[in-house]
Short mmCIF file of C-alpha atoms and ligand atoms in Angstrom, two decimals:
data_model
loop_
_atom_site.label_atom_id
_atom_site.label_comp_id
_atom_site.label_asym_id
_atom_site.label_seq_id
_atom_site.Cartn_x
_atom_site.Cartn_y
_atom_site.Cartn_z
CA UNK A 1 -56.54 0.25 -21.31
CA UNK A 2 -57.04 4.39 -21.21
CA UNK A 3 -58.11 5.38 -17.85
CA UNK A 4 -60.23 8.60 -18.63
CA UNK A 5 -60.65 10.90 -15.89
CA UNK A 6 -63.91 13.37 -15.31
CA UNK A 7 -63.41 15.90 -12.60
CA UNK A 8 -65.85 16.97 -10.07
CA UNK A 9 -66.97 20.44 -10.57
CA UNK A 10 -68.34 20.93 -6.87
CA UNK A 11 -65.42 20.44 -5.12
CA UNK A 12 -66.09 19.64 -1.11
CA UNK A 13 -64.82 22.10 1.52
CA UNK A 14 -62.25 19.91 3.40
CA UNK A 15 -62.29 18.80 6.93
CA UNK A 16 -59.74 20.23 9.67
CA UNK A 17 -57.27 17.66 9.84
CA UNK A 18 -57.51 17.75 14.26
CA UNK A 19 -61.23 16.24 14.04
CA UNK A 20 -60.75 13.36 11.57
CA UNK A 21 -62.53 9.58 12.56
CA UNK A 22 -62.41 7.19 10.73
CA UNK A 23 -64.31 6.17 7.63
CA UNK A 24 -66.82 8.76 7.77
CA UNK A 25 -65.94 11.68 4.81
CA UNK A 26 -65.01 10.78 1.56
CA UNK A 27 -63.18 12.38 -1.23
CA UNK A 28 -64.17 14.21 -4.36
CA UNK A 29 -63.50 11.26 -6.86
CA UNK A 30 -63.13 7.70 -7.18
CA UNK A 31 -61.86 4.98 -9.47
CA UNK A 32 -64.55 2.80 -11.16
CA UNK A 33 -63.60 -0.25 -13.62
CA UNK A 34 -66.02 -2.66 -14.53
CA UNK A 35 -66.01 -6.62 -16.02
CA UNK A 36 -68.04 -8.58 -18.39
CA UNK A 37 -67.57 -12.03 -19.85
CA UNK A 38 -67.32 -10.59 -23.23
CA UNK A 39 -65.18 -7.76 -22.52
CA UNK A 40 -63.36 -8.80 -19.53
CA UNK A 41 -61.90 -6.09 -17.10
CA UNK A 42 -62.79 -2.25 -19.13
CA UNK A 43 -63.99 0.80 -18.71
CA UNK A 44 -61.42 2.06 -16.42
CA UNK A 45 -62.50 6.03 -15.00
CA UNK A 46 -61.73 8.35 -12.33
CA UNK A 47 -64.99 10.37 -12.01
CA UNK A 48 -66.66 12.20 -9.18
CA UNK A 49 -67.74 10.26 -5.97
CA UNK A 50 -71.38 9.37 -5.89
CA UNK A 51 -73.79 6.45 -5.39
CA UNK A 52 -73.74 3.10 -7.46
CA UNK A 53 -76.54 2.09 -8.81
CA UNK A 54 -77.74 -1.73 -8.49
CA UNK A 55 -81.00 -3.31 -9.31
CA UNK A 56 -82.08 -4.51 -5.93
CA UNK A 57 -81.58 -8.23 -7.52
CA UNK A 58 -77.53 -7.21 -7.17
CA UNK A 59 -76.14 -10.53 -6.47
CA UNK A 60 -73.49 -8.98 -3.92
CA UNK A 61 -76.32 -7.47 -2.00
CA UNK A 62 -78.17 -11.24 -2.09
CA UNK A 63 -74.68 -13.43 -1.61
CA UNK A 64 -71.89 -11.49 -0.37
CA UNK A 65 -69.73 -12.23 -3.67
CA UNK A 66 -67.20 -9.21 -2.68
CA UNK A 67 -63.26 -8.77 -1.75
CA UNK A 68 -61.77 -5.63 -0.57
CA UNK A 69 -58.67 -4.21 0.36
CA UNK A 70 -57.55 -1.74 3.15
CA UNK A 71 -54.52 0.60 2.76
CA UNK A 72 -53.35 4.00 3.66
CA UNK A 73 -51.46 7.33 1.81
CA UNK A 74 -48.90 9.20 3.86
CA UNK A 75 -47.69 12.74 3.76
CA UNK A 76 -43.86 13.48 4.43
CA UNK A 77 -43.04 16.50 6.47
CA UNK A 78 -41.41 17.73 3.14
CA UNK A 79 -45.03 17.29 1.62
CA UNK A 80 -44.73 14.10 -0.33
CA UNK A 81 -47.59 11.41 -0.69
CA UNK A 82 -46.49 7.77 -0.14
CA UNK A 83 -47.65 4.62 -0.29
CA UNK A 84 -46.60 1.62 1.72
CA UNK A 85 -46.38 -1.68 0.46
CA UNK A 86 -49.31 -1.15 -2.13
CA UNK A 87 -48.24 -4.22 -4.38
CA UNK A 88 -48.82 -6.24 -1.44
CA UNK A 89 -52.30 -5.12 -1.13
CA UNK A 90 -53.24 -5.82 -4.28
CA UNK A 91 -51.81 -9.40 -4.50
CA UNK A 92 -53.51 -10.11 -1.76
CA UNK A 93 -56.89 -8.74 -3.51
CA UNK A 94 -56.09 -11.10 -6.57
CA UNK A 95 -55.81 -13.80 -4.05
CA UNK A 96 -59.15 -13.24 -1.74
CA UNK A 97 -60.69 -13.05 -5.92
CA UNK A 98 -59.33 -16.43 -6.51
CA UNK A 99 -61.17 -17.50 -3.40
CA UNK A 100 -64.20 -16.08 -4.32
CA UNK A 101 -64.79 -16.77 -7.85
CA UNK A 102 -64.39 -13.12 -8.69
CA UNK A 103 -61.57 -12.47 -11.68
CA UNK A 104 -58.66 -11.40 -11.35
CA UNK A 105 -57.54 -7.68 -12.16
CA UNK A 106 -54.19 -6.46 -13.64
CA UNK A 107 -52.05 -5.56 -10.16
CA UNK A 108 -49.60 -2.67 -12.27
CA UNK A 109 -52.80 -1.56 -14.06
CA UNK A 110 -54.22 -1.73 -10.85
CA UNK A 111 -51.55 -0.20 -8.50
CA UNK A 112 -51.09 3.25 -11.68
CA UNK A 113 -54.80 3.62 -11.24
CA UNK A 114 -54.89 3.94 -7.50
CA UNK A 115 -51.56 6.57 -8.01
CA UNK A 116 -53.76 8.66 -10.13
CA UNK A 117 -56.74 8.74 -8.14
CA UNK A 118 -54.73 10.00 -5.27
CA UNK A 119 -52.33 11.99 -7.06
CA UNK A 120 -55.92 13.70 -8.45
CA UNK A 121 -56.75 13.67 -4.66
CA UNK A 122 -53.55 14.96 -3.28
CA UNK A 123 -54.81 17.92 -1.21
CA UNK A 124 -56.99 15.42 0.84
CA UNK A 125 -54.03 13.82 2.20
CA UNK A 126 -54.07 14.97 5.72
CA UNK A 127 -50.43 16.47 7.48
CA UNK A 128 -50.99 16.42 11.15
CA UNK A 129 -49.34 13.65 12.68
CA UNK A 130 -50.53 9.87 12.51
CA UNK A 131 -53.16 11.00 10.06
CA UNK A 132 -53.92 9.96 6.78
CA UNK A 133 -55.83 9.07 3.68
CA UNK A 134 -57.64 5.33 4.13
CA UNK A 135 -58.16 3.51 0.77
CA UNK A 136 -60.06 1.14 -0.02
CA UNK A 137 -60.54 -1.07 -3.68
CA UNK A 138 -63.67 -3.03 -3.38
CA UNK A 139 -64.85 -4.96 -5.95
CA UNK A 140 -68.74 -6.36 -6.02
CA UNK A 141 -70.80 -9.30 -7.52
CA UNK A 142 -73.02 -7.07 -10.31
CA UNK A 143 -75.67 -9.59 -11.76
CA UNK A 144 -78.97 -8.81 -11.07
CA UNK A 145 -79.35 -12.68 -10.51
CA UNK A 146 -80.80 -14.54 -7.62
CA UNK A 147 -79.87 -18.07 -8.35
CA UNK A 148 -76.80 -18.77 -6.63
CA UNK A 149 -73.39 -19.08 -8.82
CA UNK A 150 -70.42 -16.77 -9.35
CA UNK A 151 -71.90 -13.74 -11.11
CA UNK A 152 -70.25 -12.52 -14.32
CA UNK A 153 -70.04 -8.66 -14.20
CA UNK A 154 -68.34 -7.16 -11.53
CA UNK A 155 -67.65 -3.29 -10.69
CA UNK A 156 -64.24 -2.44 -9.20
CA UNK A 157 -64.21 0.99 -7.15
CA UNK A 158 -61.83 2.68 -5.23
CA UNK A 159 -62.74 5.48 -2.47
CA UNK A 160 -60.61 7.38 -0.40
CA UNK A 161 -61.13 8.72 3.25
CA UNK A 162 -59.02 11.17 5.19
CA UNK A 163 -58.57 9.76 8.45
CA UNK A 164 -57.62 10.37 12.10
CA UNK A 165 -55.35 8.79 14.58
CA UNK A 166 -56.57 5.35 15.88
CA UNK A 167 -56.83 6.20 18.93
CA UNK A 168 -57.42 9.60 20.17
CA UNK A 169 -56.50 8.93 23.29
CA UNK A 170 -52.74 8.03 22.69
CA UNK A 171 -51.18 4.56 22.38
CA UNK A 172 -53.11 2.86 25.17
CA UNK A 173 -52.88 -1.23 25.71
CA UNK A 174 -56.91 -2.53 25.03
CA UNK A 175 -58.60 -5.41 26.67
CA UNK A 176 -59.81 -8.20 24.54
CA UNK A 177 -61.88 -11.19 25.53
CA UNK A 178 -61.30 -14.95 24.41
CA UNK A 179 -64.60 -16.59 22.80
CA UNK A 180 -65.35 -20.04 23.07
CA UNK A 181 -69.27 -19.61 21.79
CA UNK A 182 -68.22 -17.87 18.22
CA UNK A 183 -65.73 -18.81 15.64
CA UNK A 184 -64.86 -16.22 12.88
CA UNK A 185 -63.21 -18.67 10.36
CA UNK A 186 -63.13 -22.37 9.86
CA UNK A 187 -60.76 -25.01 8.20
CA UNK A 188 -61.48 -24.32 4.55
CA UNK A 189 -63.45 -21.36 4.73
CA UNK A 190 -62.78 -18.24 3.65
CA UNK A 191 -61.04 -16.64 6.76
CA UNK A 192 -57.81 -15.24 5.01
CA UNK A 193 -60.06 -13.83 2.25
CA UNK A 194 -60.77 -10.42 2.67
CA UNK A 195 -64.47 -10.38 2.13
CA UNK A 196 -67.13 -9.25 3.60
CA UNK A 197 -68.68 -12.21 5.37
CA UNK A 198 -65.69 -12.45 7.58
CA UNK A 199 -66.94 -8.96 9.05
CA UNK A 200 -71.08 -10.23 9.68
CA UNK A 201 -69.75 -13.48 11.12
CA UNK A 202 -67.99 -11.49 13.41
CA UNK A 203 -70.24 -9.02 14.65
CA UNK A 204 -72.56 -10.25 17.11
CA UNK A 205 -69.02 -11.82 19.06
CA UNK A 206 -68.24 -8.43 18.84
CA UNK A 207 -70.85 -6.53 20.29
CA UNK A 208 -71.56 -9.37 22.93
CA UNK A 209 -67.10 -8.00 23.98
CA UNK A 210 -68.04 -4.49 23.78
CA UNK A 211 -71.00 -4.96 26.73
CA UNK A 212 -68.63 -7.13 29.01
CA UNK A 213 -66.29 -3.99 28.85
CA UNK A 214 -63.72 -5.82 26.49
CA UNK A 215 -62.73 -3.65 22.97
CA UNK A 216 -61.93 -6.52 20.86
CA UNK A 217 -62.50 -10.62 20.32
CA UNK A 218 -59.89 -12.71 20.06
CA UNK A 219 -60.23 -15.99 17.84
CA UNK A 220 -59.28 -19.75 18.67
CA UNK A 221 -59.55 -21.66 15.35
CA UNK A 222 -62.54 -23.35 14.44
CA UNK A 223 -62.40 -26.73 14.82
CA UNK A 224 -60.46 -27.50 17.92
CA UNK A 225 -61.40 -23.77 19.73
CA UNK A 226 -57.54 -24.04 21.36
CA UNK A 227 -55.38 -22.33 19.08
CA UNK A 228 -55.32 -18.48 18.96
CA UNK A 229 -56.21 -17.43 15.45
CA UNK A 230 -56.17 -13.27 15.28
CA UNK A 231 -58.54 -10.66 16.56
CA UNK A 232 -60.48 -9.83 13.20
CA UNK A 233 -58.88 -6.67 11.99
CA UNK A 234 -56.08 -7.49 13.47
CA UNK A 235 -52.80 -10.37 13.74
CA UNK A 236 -51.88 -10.84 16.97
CA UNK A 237 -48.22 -11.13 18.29
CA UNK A 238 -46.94 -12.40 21.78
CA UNK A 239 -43.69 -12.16 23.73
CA UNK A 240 -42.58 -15.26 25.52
CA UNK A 241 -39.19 -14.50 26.99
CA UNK A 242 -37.55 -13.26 24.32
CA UNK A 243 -39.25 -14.48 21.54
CA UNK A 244 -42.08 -12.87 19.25
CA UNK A 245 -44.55 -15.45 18.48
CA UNK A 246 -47.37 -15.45 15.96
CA UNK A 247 -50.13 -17.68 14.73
CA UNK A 248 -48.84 -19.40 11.59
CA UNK A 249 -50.96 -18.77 8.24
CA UNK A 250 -53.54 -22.10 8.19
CA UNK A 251 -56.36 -21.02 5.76
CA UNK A 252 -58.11 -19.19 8.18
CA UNK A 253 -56.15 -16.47 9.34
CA UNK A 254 -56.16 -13.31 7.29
CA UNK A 255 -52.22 -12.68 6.21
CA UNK A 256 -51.87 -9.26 7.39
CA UNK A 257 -49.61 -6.98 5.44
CA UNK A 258 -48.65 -5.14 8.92
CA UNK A 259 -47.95 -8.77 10.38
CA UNK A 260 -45.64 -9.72 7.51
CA UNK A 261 -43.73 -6.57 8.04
CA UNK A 262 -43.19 -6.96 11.88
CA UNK A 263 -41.95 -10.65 10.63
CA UNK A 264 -39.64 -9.26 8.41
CA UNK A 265 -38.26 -6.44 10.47
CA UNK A 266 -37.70 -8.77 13.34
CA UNK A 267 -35.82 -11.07 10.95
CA UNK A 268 -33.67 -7.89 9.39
CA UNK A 269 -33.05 -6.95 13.20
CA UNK A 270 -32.04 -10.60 13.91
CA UNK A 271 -34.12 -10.75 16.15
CA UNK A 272 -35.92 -14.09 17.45
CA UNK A 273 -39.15 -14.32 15.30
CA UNK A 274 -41.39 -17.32 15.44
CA UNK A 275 -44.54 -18.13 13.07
CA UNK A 276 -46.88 -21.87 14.75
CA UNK A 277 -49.38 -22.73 16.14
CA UNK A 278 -49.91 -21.26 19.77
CA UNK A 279 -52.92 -22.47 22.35
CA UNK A 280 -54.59 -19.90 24.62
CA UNK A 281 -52.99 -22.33 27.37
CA UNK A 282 -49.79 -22.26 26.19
CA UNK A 283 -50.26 -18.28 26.68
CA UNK A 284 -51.82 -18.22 29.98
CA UNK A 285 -49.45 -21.03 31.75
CA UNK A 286 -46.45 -18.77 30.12
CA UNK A 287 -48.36 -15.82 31.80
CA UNK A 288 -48.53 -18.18 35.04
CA UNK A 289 -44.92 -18.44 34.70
CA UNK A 290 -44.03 -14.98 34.31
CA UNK A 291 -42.25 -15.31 31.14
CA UNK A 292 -45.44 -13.43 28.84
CA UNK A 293 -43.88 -10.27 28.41
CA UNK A 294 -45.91 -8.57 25.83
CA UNK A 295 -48.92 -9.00 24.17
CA UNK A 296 -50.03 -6.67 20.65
CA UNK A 297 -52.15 -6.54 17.08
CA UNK A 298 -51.25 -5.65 13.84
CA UNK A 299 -53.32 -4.42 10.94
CA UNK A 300 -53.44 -1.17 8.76
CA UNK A 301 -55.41 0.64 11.02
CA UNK A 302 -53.86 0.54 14.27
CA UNK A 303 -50.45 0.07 12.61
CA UNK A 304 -49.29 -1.71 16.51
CA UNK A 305 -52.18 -2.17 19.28
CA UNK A 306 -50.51 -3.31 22.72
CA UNK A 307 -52.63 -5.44 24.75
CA UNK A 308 -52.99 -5.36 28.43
CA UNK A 309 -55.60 -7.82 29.19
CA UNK A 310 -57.22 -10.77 27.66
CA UNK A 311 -60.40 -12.96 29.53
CA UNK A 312 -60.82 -16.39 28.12
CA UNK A 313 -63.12 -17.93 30.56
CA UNK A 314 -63.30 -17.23 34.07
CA UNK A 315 -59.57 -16.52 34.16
CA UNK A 316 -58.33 -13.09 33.83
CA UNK A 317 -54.86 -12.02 32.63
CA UNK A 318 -53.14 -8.55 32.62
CA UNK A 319 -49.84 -8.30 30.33
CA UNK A 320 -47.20 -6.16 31.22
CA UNK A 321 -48.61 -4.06 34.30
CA UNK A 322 -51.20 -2.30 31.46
CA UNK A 323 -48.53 -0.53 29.93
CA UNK A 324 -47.40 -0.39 26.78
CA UNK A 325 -43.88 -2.96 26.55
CA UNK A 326 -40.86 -1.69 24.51
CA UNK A 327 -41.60 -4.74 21.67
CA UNK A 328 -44.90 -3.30 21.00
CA UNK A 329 -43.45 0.66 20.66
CA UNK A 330 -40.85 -0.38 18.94
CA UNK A 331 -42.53 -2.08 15.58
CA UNK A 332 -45.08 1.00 16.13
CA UNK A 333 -41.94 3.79 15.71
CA UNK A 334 -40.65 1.53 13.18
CA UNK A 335 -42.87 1.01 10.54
CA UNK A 336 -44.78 4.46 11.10
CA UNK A 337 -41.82 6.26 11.08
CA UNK A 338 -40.75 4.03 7.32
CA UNK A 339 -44.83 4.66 6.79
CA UNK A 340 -44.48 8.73 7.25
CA UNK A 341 -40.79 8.86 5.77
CA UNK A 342 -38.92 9.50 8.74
CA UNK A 343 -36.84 6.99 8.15
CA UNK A 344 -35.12 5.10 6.45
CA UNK A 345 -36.49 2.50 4.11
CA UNK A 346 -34.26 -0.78 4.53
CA UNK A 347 -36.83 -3.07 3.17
CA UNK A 348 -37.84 -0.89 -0.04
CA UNK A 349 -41.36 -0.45 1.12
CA UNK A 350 -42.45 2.57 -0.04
CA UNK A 351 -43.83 4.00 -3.09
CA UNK A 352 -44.37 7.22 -3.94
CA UNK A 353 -47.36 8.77 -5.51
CA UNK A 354 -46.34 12.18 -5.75
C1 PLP B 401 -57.27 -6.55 6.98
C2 PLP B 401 -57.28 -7.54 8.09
C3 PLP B 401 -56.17 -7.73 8.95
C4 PLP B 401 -54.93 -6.86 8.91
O1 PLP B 401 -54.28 -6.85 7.70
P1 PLP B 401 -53.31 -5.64 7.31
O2 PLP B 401 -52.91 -5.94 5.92
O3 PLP B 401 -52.17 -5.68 8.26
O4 PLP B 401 -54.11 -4.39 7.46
C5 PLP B 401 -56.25 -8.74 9.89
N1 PLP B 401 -57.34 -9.51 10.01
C6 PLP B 401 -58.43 -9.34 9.21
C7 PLP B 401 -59.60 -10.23 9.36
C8 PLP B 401 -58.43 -8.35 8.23
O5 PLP B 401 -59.51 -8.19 7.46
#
């Protein structure tokens, strides 16, 4: 397939890299590949960024038939652009398709066209540090349909969004609240799909946290409401004496890229690293106990996001006197400093793009 490329010719005045948020400017161009059942994947073109246009019977707009991906560019000090584990981001797209009924797409096709879009796109690649360039592939149900079955033309896009440090405020522990009222994901469901369902289901959880002061949900599973599932953008990790703990994958929980590279640095650090199934009691009698020593996420965004309290109930638990534990900043410096190239890469998970 010949990707053809069309280039903007009203460039955008860049943002100052010290005021970046998060997913609100976008670049000049994006990629744009579409499918039919004739012609399969084609069509592949970097042209400017603009609107889509759907017929308002778009059966993604009417049935959520959708899977995306989240993944960031990173520039050296020596001016490089990087990627970081890209491959593994687009298996995991080709996955959350099979799960959807959305075909699959070629991952090394896939993986050259995101290089050139942000190769094309280089100068929007912020430098100040823990910025950088958010991507995200989408791909989107096309048939102006509204019976309900797996539509067969698709439109594959890729836009790209400088972005700012998580948190402005420095690497703070958050508070996040336990739900018993809301599940997120249920036993064969589409929970470790990225689509966008998982995100609506989630919402209204969400904002119910937010008003009781708390910044994120965490999920039990969804049949038995005991077992500690993730916190929707995020895996979640726990310290119990000296051992890192994690939900193990079960269908529902999203496999997070950043999770699966704390797992495999704590393994290359021999370090005691344990995937199964953990209860919200098991946490708070280990609290009760003393032996809870840390508490974090993991996800693209964040990269690490220590935890200093979690509700669940009436019952109230603070991790680690609020502070950010030496487990937590440790996988942060790690894997930002392999994300940014200040370090070595032991685990051959970057890839350059320029
Ligand atoms: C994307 C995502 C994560 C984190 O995955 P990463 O690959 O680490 O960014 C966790 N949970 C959900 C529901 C997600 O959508």
């Amino acid at each position: 397939m010949e990707l053809s490329i069309t280039r903007s010719k009203n460039l955008k005045s860049k943002p100052d890299d010290a005021n970046l948020g998060f997913g609100t400017i976008f670049t000049d161009h994006m990629f744009n590949m579409d499918y039919s059942l004739d012609d399969g994947w084609q069509a592949p073109r970097i042209e400017p960024y603009g609107s889509i246009e759907m017929d308002p019977a778009t059966m993604f707009l009417h049935y959520g038939q959708g899977v995306f991906e989240g993944l960031k560019a990173y520039r050296t000090d020596s001016g490089q652009i990087q990627l970081f584990r890209p491959q593994e981001n687009l298996k995991r797209l080709n996955r959350s398709c099979r799960r959807i009924c959305i075909p699959e797409i070629d991952e090394d096709f896939a993986l050259d066209a995101m290089k050139q879009l942000i190769a094309l796109e280089k100068d929007w690649v912020p430098g100040a540090p823990e910025t950088s360039l958010y991507i995200r592939p989408t791909i989107i149900a096309m048939d102006p349909f509204l019976g309900v079955r797996a539509s067969h033309t698709y439109r594959y896009f890729i836009i790209l969004s400088p972005v700012g440090a998580y948190y402005p405020g420095g690497f703070n522990p958050i508070k996040i609240l336990v739900t018993s009222d809301y599940v997120r994901a249920v036993r064969g469901g589409v929970g470790e799909a990225k689509t966008p369902g998982n995100y609506a289901a989630s919402l209204l959880a969400g904002e119910k946290a937010h008003d009781a002061g708390y910044t994120q949900v965490l999920w039990l599973d969804g049949v038995e409401q005991k077992y500690l599932e993730e916190v929707g953008a995020m895996n979640i990790f726990f310290v119990i004496d000296d051992e890192i703990i994690t939900p193990e994958l079960n269908g529902s929980i999203l496999p997070g890229i950043t999770r699966k590279s704390v797992i495999a640095l704590a393994k290359h650090w021999n370090e005691k690293v344990t995937e199964r199934k953990l209860s919200i009691d098991e946490v708070i009698d280990a609290h009760a106990a003393g032996r809870l020593k840390e508490v974090f996420g993991a996800g693209t965004a964040a990269v690490i996001s220590p935890v200093g309290q979690i509700k669940y109930g009436d019952q109230v638990i603070t991790i680690n006197d609020n502070q950010t534990g030496p487990v937590a900043q440790k996988y942060y410096n790690a894997i930002t400093d392999i994300q940014y190239g200040k370090a070595e890469d032991p685990l051959g998970w970057v890839e350059a793009v320029t």
